[in-house]
Coordinates of C-alpha atoms in Angstrom, one line a residue:
Chain I
M14 CA 137.8 79.5 96.2
L15 CA 136.3 82.4 94.2
S16 CA 138.3 83.9 91.4
Q17 CA 137.9 87.6 90.4
L18 CA 135.8 86.4 87.5
D19 CA 133.6 84.3 89.8
K20 CA 133.2 87.3 92.0
K21 CA 132.2 89.5 89.1
L22 CA 129.6 87.0 87.9
L23 CA 128.2 86.6 91.4
E24 CA 127.9 90.4 91.8
M25 CA 126.0 90.7 88.5
V26 CA 123.5 87.9 89.1
A27 CA 123.1 88.1 92.9
D28 CA 124.5 91.4 94.0
L29 CA 127.0 89.5 96.0
H30 CA 130.3 91.0 96.8
E31 CA 131.4 88.1 98.9
I32 CA 130.0 84.9 100.4
P33 CA 126.5 85.7 101.6
Q34 CA 125.1 85.5 105.1
G35 CA 122.4 82.9 105.8
A36 CA 121.6 79.9 103.6
Y37 CA 123.3 79.6 100.2
N38 CA 124.5 77.2 97.6
I39 CA 126.9 78.3 95.0
R40 CA 127.2 76.1 91.9
K41 CA 130.2 76.6 89.6
N42 CA 130.8 74.8 86.3
G43 CA 128.3 72.1 87.0
A44 CA 129.3 71.2 90.6
G45 CA 128.6 72.6 94.1
L46 CA 131.3 75.1 95.1
S47 CA 130.1 76.2 98.5
R48 CA 127.0 75.8 100.8
N49 CA 125.6 76.9 104.1
T50 CA 122.4 76.0 105.9
T51 CA 120.7 77.6 108.9
G52 CA 118.5 76.3 111.6
N53 CA 115.4 77.0 109.6
I54 CA 116.7 76.4 106.0
D55 CA 118.1 73.1 104.8
I56 CA 119.8 72.4 101.5
V57 CA 120.4 68.8 100.5
N58 CA 121.6 67.2 97.3
K59 CA 119.1 65.3 95.1
T60 CA 119.9 61.6 95.0
D61 CA 118.4 60.8 91.6
K62 CA 119.7 63.7 89.6
S63 CA 121.9 66.8 89.7
G64 CA 120.4 69.5 91.8
I65 CA 119.3 70.4 95.3
D66 CA 116.2 70.4 97.6
I67 CA 115.7 73.6 99.6
I68 CA 113.5 73.2 102.6
V69 CA 112.3 76.2 104.5
K70 CA 110.7 75.3 107.9
P71 CA 107.2 76.6 108.6
G72 CA 107.2 80.1 110.3
T73 CA 110.7 81.1 109.0
V74 CA 110.7 84.8 108.5
D75 CA 113.2 87.4 107.3
E76 CA 115.7 84.9 106.0
S77 CA 117.3 84.7 102.6
I78 CA 118.6 81.9 100.4
H79 CA 121.2 82.6 97.7
I80 CA 121.5 79.9 95.0
P81 CA 123.6 81.5 92.2
V82 CA 125.1 79.5 89.4
I83 CA 128.3 80.6 87.5
L84 CA 129.7 79.1 84.4
S85 CA 133.2 80.1 83.3
Q86 CA 134.3 77.0 81.5
A87 CA 133.7 77.4 77.8
G88 CA 131.6 74.8 76.2
L89 CA 130.0 73.5 79.4
Q90 CA 126.4 72.2 79.2
D91 CA 124.9 72.3 82.7
L92 CA 121.5 70.9 83.7
V93 CA 120.2 71.3 87.2
Y94 CA 117.0 70.4 89.0
N95 CA 116.1 72.5 92.1
S96 CA 113.1 72.0 94.3
F97 CA 111.9 74.5 96.9
D98 CA 109.5 73.8 99.8
I99 CA 108.5 77.1 101.4
G100 CA 106.9 76.1 104.8
E101 CA 103.6 77.5 106.1
G102 CA 103.6 81.1 107.3
S103 CA 107.2 81.7 106.3
D104 CA 108.5 84.8 104.6
V105 CA 111.7 84.4 102.7
V106 CA 113.7 85.9 99.8
I107 CA 115.4 83.6 97.3
V108 CA 118.1 85.1 95.0
A109 CA 118.9 82.8 92.1
G110 CA 120.4 83.7 88.8
C111 CA 123.1 82.5 86.4
G112 CA 126.1 84.2 85.1
I113 CA 128.1 82.8 82.1
H114 CA 131.5 83.8 80.9
N115 CA 132.3 82.2 77.6
G116 CA 135.7 83.1 76.1
G117 CA 135.7 80.0 73.8
K118 CA 134.3 78.7 70.5
E119 CA 131.8 76.2 72.0
N120 CA 128.5 77.2 73.3
S121 CA 128.0 77.4 77.1
Q122 CA 124.6 76.5 78.3
H123 CA 122.7 76.3 81.6
D124 CA 119.3 74.7 81.8
G125 CA 117.6 74.9 85.2
L126 CA 114.3 73.3 86.2
H127 CA 113.0 74.8 89.4
D128 CA 109.8 73.7 91.1
F129 CA 108.4 75.5 94.1
I130 CA 105.6 74.9 96.5
V131 CA 104.7 77.9 98.5
R132 CA 102.7 76.5 101.5
K133 CA 99.7 77.9 103.1
G134 CA 100.0 81.6 104.2
A135 CA 103.7 81.7 103.1
K136 CA 105.3 84.6 101.2
M137 CA 108.2 84.1 98.8
R138 CA 110.1 86.6 96.9
Y139 CA 112.1 85.0 94.1
V140 CA 114.7 87.0 92.1
E141 CA 116.3 85.4 89.1
K142 CA 118.9 87.3 87.1
H143 CA 120.7 86.2 84.0
Y144 CA 123.9 87.6 82.6
G145 CA 126.4 86.7 80.0
E146 CA 129.9 88.0 79.0
G147 CA 133.0 87.0 77.3
D148 CA 134.2 87.6 73.7
G149 CA 134.4 84.0 72.6
K150 CA 132.4 82.9 69.5
G151 CA 130.5 80.4 71.6
K152 CA 127.0 81.4 72.6
K153 CA 125.8 82.0 76.1
I154 CA 122.5 80.1 76.4
L155 CA 120.2 80.0 79.4
N156 CA 116.9 78.0 79.5
P157 CA 115.1 78.2 82.8
K158 CA 111.9 76.2 83.4
T159 CA 110.0 77.3 86.5
I160 CA 106.9 75.7 88.0
I161 CA 105.3 77.3 91.0
T162 CA 102.3 76.2 93.1
V163 CA 101.0 78.7 95.6
E164 CA 98.7 77.3 98.3
E165 CA 95.9 79.1 100.1
D166 CA 96.7 82.6 101.3
G167 CA 100.2 82.3 99.9
V168 CA 102.1 85.0 98.1
A169 CA 104.7 84.7 95.4
E170 CA 106.6 87.7 94.0
I171 CA 108.8 86.7 91.1
E172 CA 111.4 89.0 89.5
L173 CA 112.9 87.7 86.3
V174 CA 115.7 89.8 84.8
Q175 CA 117.9 89.2 81.8
I176 CA 120.5 92.0 82.4
K177 CA 122.7 91.5 79.2
G178 CA 124.9 89.2 77.3
V179 CA 122.6 86.2 77.0
D180 CA 122.6 85.1 73.3
Q181 CA 119.7 82.7 73.5
T182 CA 117.1 82.0 76.0
I183 CA 113.8 80.1 76.3
R184 CA 112.1 80.9 79.6
D185 CA 109.1 78.9 80.6
T186 CA 107.2 79.7 83.7
E187 CA 104.1 78.0 85.0
V188 CA 102.1 79.1 88.1
Y189 CA 99.2 77.5 89.8
L190 CA 97.3 79.7 92.3
H191 CA 94.9 78.3 94.9
D192 CA 92.3 80.1 97.1
N193 CA 93.3 83.6 97.9
A194 CA 96.8 83.1 96.6
R195 CA 98.6 86.1 95.1
L196 CA 101.2 86.3 92.4
I197 CA 103.2 89.3 91.1
V198 CA 105.6 88.6 88.2
T199 CA 108.0 91.3 87.1
E200 CA 109.9 90.5 84.0
R201 CA 112.7 92.6 82.5
L202 CA 114.5 91.6 79.4
L203 CA 117.1 93.2 77.2
T204 CA 118.4 91.8 73.9
Y205 CA 120.8 93.2 71.3
A206 CA 123.1 92.1 68.5
N207 CA 121.7 88.8 67.2
Q208 CA 120.3 87.6 70.5
E209 CA 117.1 85.7 70.7
A210 CA 114.7 85.4 73.7
E211 CA 111.5 83.6 74.2
S212 CA 109.4 84.0 77.3
K213 CA 106.4 81.9 78.1
I214 CA 104.5 82.6 81.3
T215 CA 101.3 80.6 82.0
V216 CA 99.2 81.3 85.1
E217 CA 96.3 79.2 86.2
L218 CA 94.1 80.9 88.7
L219 CA 92.5 77.9 90.2
G220 CA 91.4 79.2 93.7
K221 CA 88.6 81.5 94.7
D222 CA 89.8 85.1 95.1
S223 CA 93.3 84.3 93.7
T224 CA 95.0 87.3 92.0
A225 CA 97.8 87.6 89.5
Q226 CA 99.7 90.4 87.9
I227 CA 102.3 90.1 85.3
I228 CA 104.3 93.1 84.3
S229 CA 106.7 92.4 81.4
R230 CA 109.0 95.0 80.0
S231 CA 111.6 94.5 77.3
V232 CA 113.9 96.3 75.0
A233 CA 115.0 94.8 71.7
Q234 CA 118.0 96.4 70.0
D235 CA 120.0 95.8 66.8
Q236 CA 118.9 92.6 65.0
S237 CA 117.7 90.8 68.1
K238 CA 114.4 88.9 68.3
Q239 CA 111.9 88.5 71.2
I240 CA 108.7 86.6 71.5
F241 CA 106.4 86.6 74.5
Y242 CA 103.6 84.1 75.2
L243 CA 101.7 85.4 78.2
N244 CA 98.7 83.3 79.1
M245 CA 96.3 83.6 82.0
L246 CA 93.5 81.2 82.7
G247 CA 90.8 82.1 85.2
K248 CA 89.2 79.0 86.6
N249 CA 87.4 80.5 89.6
Q250 CA 86.4 83.8 91.0
C251 CA 89.7 85.6 90.4
R252 CA 91.4 88.6 89.0
G253 CA 94.3 88.7 86.6
H254 CA 96.2 91.4 84.8
I255 CA 98.9 91.1 82.2
Q256 CA 100.8 94.2 81.1
C257 CA 103.4 93.6 78.4
D258 CA 105.4 96.5 77.0
S259 CA 108.3 96.5 74.6
I260 CA 110.6 99.1 73.2
I261 CA 111.7 98.2 69.7
M262 CA 114.8 99.7 68.2
D263 CA 117.0 99.3 65.1
Q264 CA 116.1 96.2 63.1
A265 CA 114.8 94.2 66.0
V266 CA 111.7 92.0 66.0
V267 CA 109.3 91.7 68.8
R268 CA 106.2 89.5 69.0
A269 CA 103.7 89.5 71.8
V270 CA 101.1 86.7 71.8
P271 CA 98.6 87.4 74.5
E272 CA 96.0 85.0 75.7
I273 CA 93.4 85.2 78.5
S274 CA 90.9 82.5 79.1
A275 CA 88.0 82.5 81.5
Y276 CA 86.4 79.3 82.7
H277 CA 84.3 81.0 85.4
T278 CA 81.8 83.9 85.1
D279 CA 83.5 85.7 88.0
A280 CA 86.9 85.6 86.5
Q281 CA 88.1 89.1 85.6
L282 CA 91.1 89.1 83.3
I283 CA 92.8 92.0 81.5
H284 CA 95.6 91.9 79.0
E285 CA 97.4 95.0 77.8
A286 CA 100.3 94.8 75.3
A287 CA 102.2 97.5 73.6
I288 CA 105.2 97.6 71.3
G289 CA 106.8 100.8 70.1
K290 CA 109.9 102.8 69.7
I291 CA 111.0 105.4 72.3
A292 CA 108.7 108.4 72.1
S293 CA 110.6 111.4 70.6
E294 CA 108.9 113.6 73.2
Q295 CA 110.6 111.6 76.0
I296 CA 114.0 112.2 74.4
L297 CA 113.3 115.9 73.8
K298 CA 112.2 116.3 77.4
L299 CA 115.4 114.8 78.8
M300 CA 117.5 116.8 76.3
S301 CA 115.8 120.0 77.5
L302 CA 117.3 119.1 80.9
G303 CA 120.8 119.0 79.4
L304 CA 121.2 115.4 78.4
S305 CA 122.6 114.5 75.0
E306 CA 120.4 112.4 72.8
E307 CA 122.4 109.2 73.6
E308 CA 122.3 110.0 77.3
A309 CA 118.5 110.6 77.2
E310 CA 117.9 107.3 75.4
E311 CA 120.1 105.4 77.9
K312 CA 118.2 106.9 80.8
I313 CA 114.8 106.1 79.3
L314 CA 115.8 102.5 78.7
E315 CA 117.4 102.2 82.2
G316 CA 114.2 103.5 83.8
F317 CA 112.0 101.3 81.6
L318 CA 113.9 98.2 82.6
K319 CA 114.4 99.1 86.2
Chain W
M24 CA 119.3 139.0 76.8
L25 CA 117.4 137.0 74.2
Q26 CA 116.9 138.5 70.8
I27 CA 115.0 137.0 67.9
K28 CA 115.8 138.5 64.5
D29 CA 113.7 138.2 61.3
L30 CA 112.6 134.7 62.3
S31 CA 110.4 132.6 60.2
F32 CA 109.3 129.0 60.5
S33 CA 107.4 126.9 58.0
V34 CA 106.4 123.3 57.6
E35 CA 105.8 121.2 54.6
E36 CA 102.3 119.9 54.1
G37 CA 102.0 117.7 51.0
N38 CA 103.4 119.7 48.2
R39 CA 103.1 123.1 49.8
S40 CA 104.9 125.1 52.5
V41 CA 102.8 126.5 55.3
D42 CA 104.1 129.5 57.2
I43 CA 103.8 129.1 60.9
L44 CA 105.9 132.0 62.0
K45 CA 106.5 135.1 59.8
N46 CA 109.3 137.5 60.3
I47 CA 109.3 137.6 64.1
N48 CA 111.5 140.2 65.8
L49 CA 111.5 140.3 69.6
L50 CA 113.7 141.3 72.4
F51 CA 113.5 139.8 75.9
E52 CA 115.4 141.6 78.6
A53 CA 117.2 140.0 81.4
N54 CA 115.2 139.1 84.5
K55 CA 111.9 140.3 83.0
F56 CA 108.6 138.4 82.9
Y57 CA 106.9 138.1 79.5
A58 CA 103.5 136.7 78.8
I59 CA 102.7 135.5 75.2
T60 CA 99.1 135.3 74.4
G61 CA 96.9 135.1 71.3
P62 CA 94.4 132.8 69.6
N63 CA 95.0 129.1 69.3
G64 CA 97.0 128.1 66.3
G65 CA 98.6 131.5 66.1
G66 CA 102.2 130.3 66.4
K67 CA 102.8 130.8 70.2
S68 CA 104.0 127.2 70.9
S69 CA 106.0 127.0 67.7
L70 CA 107.8 130.2 68.7
A71 CA 108.6 128.6 72.1
K72 CA 109.9 125.4 70.4
V73 CA 112.0 127.4 68.1
I74 CA 113.5 129.4 71.0
M75 CA 114.3 126.2 72.8
G76 CA 115.8 124.5 69.8
I77 CA 113.2 121.8 69.5
V78 CA 112.4 122.8 65.9
K79 CA 114.7 124.7 63.6
P80 CA 113.7 128.1 62.1
T81 CA 113.4 128.3 58.3
R82 CA 115.0 131.8 58.4
G83 CA 116.3 134.3 60.9
S84 CA 118.4 134.0 64.0
I85 CA 118.2 133.7 67.8
W86 CA 120.8 135.4 70.1
L87 CA 121.4 134.6 73.7
K88 CA 123.5 137.1 75.7
G89 CA 125.2 138.2 72.4
E90 CA 125.8 134.6 71.2
D91 CA 124.1 133.3 68.0
I92 CA 122.5 130.2 69.2
T93 CA 120.4 129.5 66.0
A94 CA 122.5 126.4 65.1
L95 CA 122.6 125.0 68.6
G96 CA 120.5 121.9 69.5
I97 CA 118.3 121.6 72.5
T98 CA 121.0 120.1 74.7
E99 CA 123.4 122.9 74.1
R100 CA 120.7 125.5 74.8
A101 CA 119.8 123.6 78.0
K102 CA 123.4 123.8 79.0
R103 CA 123.2 127.6 78.5
K104 CA 120.6 127.5 81.2
M105 CA 117.5 127.7 79.0
G106 CA 114.5 125.6 80.1
Y107 CA 111.2 124.7 78.7
A108 CA 108.0 123.2 80.3
F109 CA 106.1 121.3 77.6
Q110 CA 102.5 122.0 77.0
Q111 CA 101.8 118.2 76.8
P112 CA 104.6 116.6 78.9
P113 CA 105.5 113.0 78.1
R114 CA 105.1 110.1 80.5
F115 CA 108.0 107.8 81.4
K116 CA 107.2 104.2 82.3
G117 CA 109.6 103.1 85.1
F118 CA 110.7 106.6 86.0
K119 CA 110.0 107.7 89.5
I120 CA 109.1 111.4 90.1
R121 CA 112.2 111.5 92.3
D122 CA 114.4 110.3 89.4
L123 CA 113.0 112.9 86.9
L124 CA 113.4 115.7 89.4
N125 CA 117.0 114.6 90.3
L126 CA 117.8 114.7 86.6
S127 CA 116.3 118.2 86.5
F128 CA 118.4 119.3 89.5
G129 CA 121.4 117.9 87.8
E130 CA 122.3 116.0 91.0
E131 CA 120.9 113.8 93.6
K132 CA 118.9 115.8 96.1
N133 CA 117.6 114.6 99.4
E134 CA 114.0 113.9 100.1
D135 CA 113.4 117.2 101.9
E136 CA 114.7 119.2 98.9
I137 CA 112.5 117.3 96.4
C138 CA 109.5 117.7 98.8
D139 CA 110.1 121.4 98.9
L140 CA 110.0 121.6 95.2
L141 CA 106.9 119.5 94.8
L142 CA 105.1 121.8 97.4
E143 CA 105.9 124.7 95.1
V144 CA 103.7 123.3 92.5
G145 CA 101.0 122.3 94.9
L146 CA 101.7 118.6 95.3
C147 CA 101.8 116.8 98.6
A148 CA 105.3 115.6 98.3
Q149 CA 105.1 112.4 100.3
D150 CA 102.3 111.1 98.2
Y151 CA 104.2 111.7 94.9
I152 CA 108.0 111.3 95.4
N153 CA 108.1 107.6 94.7
R154 CA 105.3 107.4 92.1
D155 CA 106.0 106.6 88.5
V156 CA 105.7 109.3 85.9
D157 CA 103.3 107.2 83.9
A158 CA 99.6 106.9 83.1
S159 CA 98.7 106.6 86.8
L160 CA 99.2 110.4 87.1
S161 CA 96.3 112.7 86.0
G162 CA 97.0 115.3 83.3
G163 CA 97.0 118.0 86.0
E164 CA 99.5 116.1 88.2
L165 CA 101.8 115.5 85.3
K166 CA 101.6 119.2 84.3
R167 CA 102.7 120.3 87.7
I168 CA 105.6 117.8 87.8
E169 CA 106.6 119.3 84.4
I170 CA 106.6 122.7 85.8
A171 CA 108.7 121.4 88.8
T172 CA 111.3 120.1 86.3
V173 CA 111.9 123.6 85.2
L174 CA 111.7 125.2 88.6
A175 CA 114.5 122.7 89.7
R176 CA 116.9 124.3 87.4
N177 CA 118.8 127.5 88.1
L178 CA 117.8 129.0 84.7
T179 CA 118.7 132.1 82.8
L180 CA 115.6 131.7 80.7
A181 CA 112.5 129.7 81.6
I182 CA 109.7 129.1 79.1
F183 CA 106.4 127.7 80.1
D184 CA 103.9 126.6 77.5
E185 CA 100.3 127.0 78.9
P186 CA 101.3 125.9 82.4
E187 CA 97.7 126.4 83.5
A188 CA 96.2 123.9 81.1
G189 CA 94.6 121.0 83.0
I190 CA 95.3 122.5 86.4
D191 CA 92.5 122.9 89.0
L192 CA 91.6 126.3 90.4
W193 CA 93.3 125.7 93.8
S194 CA 96.5 124.6 92.2
F195 CA 96.3 127.4 89.7
Q196 CA 96.3 130.0 92.4
K197 CA 99.4 128.3 94.0
L198 CA 101.0 128.3 90.5
V199 CA 100.4 132.0 90.1
E200 CA 102.1 132.6 93.5
T201 CA 105.0 130.4 92.4
F202 CA 105.6 132.4 89.2
Q203 CA 105.3 135.6 91.3
T204 CA 108.0 134.3 93.7
M205 CA 110.2 133.1 90.8
H206 CA 110.1 136.5 89.3
K207 CA 110.9 138.2 92.5
D208 CA 113.6 136.0 93.9
K209 CA 115.4 134.5 90.9
E210 CA 117.5 136.0 88.2
T211 CA 115.6 134.4 85.4
T212 CA 113.9 135.7 82.4
I213 CA 110.4 134.2 82.3
I214 CA 108.4 133.6 79.2
I215 CA 104.9 132.2 79.7
I216 CA 102.5 131.3 77.0
S217 CA 99.1 131.7 78.6
H218 CA 95.5 132.6 78.1
Q219 CA 94.9 133.3 81.8
E220 CA 94.4 137.0 82.7
K221 CA 95.9 136.3 86.2
I222 CA 99.1 135.2 84.6
L223 CA 99.1 138.0 82.0
R224 CA 98.8 140.4 84.9
L225 CA 102.0 139.1 86.5
A226 CA 104.0 139.9 83.4
D227 CA 106.1 143.0 82.8
E228 CA 105.2 142.8 79.1
V229 CA 102.6 141.1 77.1
I230 CA 103.1 139.9 73.5
I231 CA 100.2 139.1 71.3
I232 CA 100.9 136.6 68.5
A233 CA 98.4 135.8 65.9
D234 CA 98.6 134.4 62.4
G235 CA 102.3 133.7 62.9
M236 CA 103.1 137.3 63.6
V237 CA 103.8 139.6 66.5
K238 CA 100.7 141.7 66.6
E239 CA 101.7 143.7 69.6
Q240 CA 104.3 143.9 72.3
A241 CA 103.7 146.4 75.1
K242 CA 103.9 147.0 78.8
R243 CA 101.3 145.0 80.8
D244 CA 99.2 147.8 82.0
D245 CA 99.0 149.4 78.5
I246 CA 98.0 146.2 76.8
M247 CA 95.7 144.9 79.5
S248 CA 93.7 148.2 79.6
R249 CA 93.4 147.9 75.8
I250 CA 92.1 144.4 76.0
V251 CA 89.6 145.4 78.6
K252 CA 88.5 148.4 76.4
D253 CA 88.2 145.9 73.5
L254 CA 86.0 143.7 75.7
E255 CA 83.7 146.6 76.5
C256 CA 83.2 147.5 72.9
G257 CA 82.7 143.8 72.0
C258 CA 85.7 143.5 69.8
N259 CA 86.9 140.3 71.5
K260 CA 85.3 137.1 72.5
T261 CA 85.3 136.2 76.2
C262 CA 84.4 133.3 78.2
D263 CA 84.8 132.1 81.7
V264 CA 87.1 129.2 82.5
G265 CA 86.9 127.9 86.1
G266 CA 85.9 131.3 87.4
V267 CA 89.0 133.0 85.9
A268 CA 88.4 135.4 83.1
Y269 CA 89.7 134.1 79.8
V270 CA 90.6 136.6 77.1
E271 CA 90.9 135.6 73.5
P272 CA 91.6 138.4 71.1
T273 CA 90.1 138.1 67.7
G274 CA 93.0 139.7 66.0

């Protein structure tokens, strides 16, 4: 049974207004709440630890899997292990994400370890949104660790979004790309107040003609702190591009630590990183369209993090 | 409609004050087309920015339809249907052209309406509507989108700061036609800062600004014939930019 609070959290992290169609597994306060499987997608509990295995049959196309997690019990420390096997030639969308409501004094924390194998010729789009709310003094903490292997001709599109309200996060993402595999990572992160966020993304381009693109955008407000470690290693004939942009405001601190390493003469790797405040010309332009300074700033940030 | 009275604008450079605009007096009548020209660094863009409220004058006043708007900020002036196309428009990471134009319209428009607007500035709409307003656009493309943001608004006063800069010849011709149509069909007072003879020839009146002062304000035909005479006697420098005569008065 979903409460109004559950529904709100689900909407924020997975755009769900009600129980979704297709395969899903909803986890609430450390336990499975609701699950559905389809003829092509199976979800089973792990036997050795807390978590699930998601198995997508080869050739499955146009199906989605929702696996949101919601925490509404203050002080809960949740740890989950999820494994995904995306069958050959399939094309699926996975919507994950975690929403925490903490109205208490104790910290609420969700740590998730996800490992994926995207089989030969398969395409996976993975969306992970994080959101926190509640006016308790306890922190809302989310620490996802994601390991993705993309086999020959496979495609992984990863969208990592921290919407708001997460006090502390350490994101760690590792990706291994084989021949002709393709990766696109889009990261969006907003911090404010005294929040802290660390994002580490490491991509190993192992296969011939593998390609990777990481687009990371963040906004740091108030006294919040962000640090990015984006690392790409070219170990074959491959192409990789990292673009890391941050808008810094108030007394925030942003560090970007780029690293690209080539272990092959035909590896082409590019890293671009920029940190700066909102350009005054942007604000003036939107004000000249009738927006107030605050509205202009809001629109610019909204567009930047879209 | 718009009156500028005894307006001066100066900036601090180190320990000294530099006068950018000196005692400007101008009257812009409703629904008329004005071209402002003059040498680079003469104060044209500063005047446009002062009118739009982007910078504050040091002295003097600005009146719109009888209201003293000198103390009003850029947003308030925009709400009074004043608009400004920047000479160097900013780029917005993450903003689609569609988003920026919808903001300019002040409401969500359908794809056909946005396409019509983009066509007015010589852009093939389907190729652009969902593109980001970022570094992937050339300077000329960005400039045309900037002009579209002003055309989208139903303005009382529209100011364009060197709209031709960075625009290719074919698009320039389209732009000239767009300004012509705007002048004919809309009840908008148009002020264009330009060095292009074709644009100067569209105007009802031409204003020459140099050394921070209004050197001359006259009807187009009077001033253009004088410029041509000056050219004939070698009083002005001329050059040719993209096949279009460029006139730069020496003062």
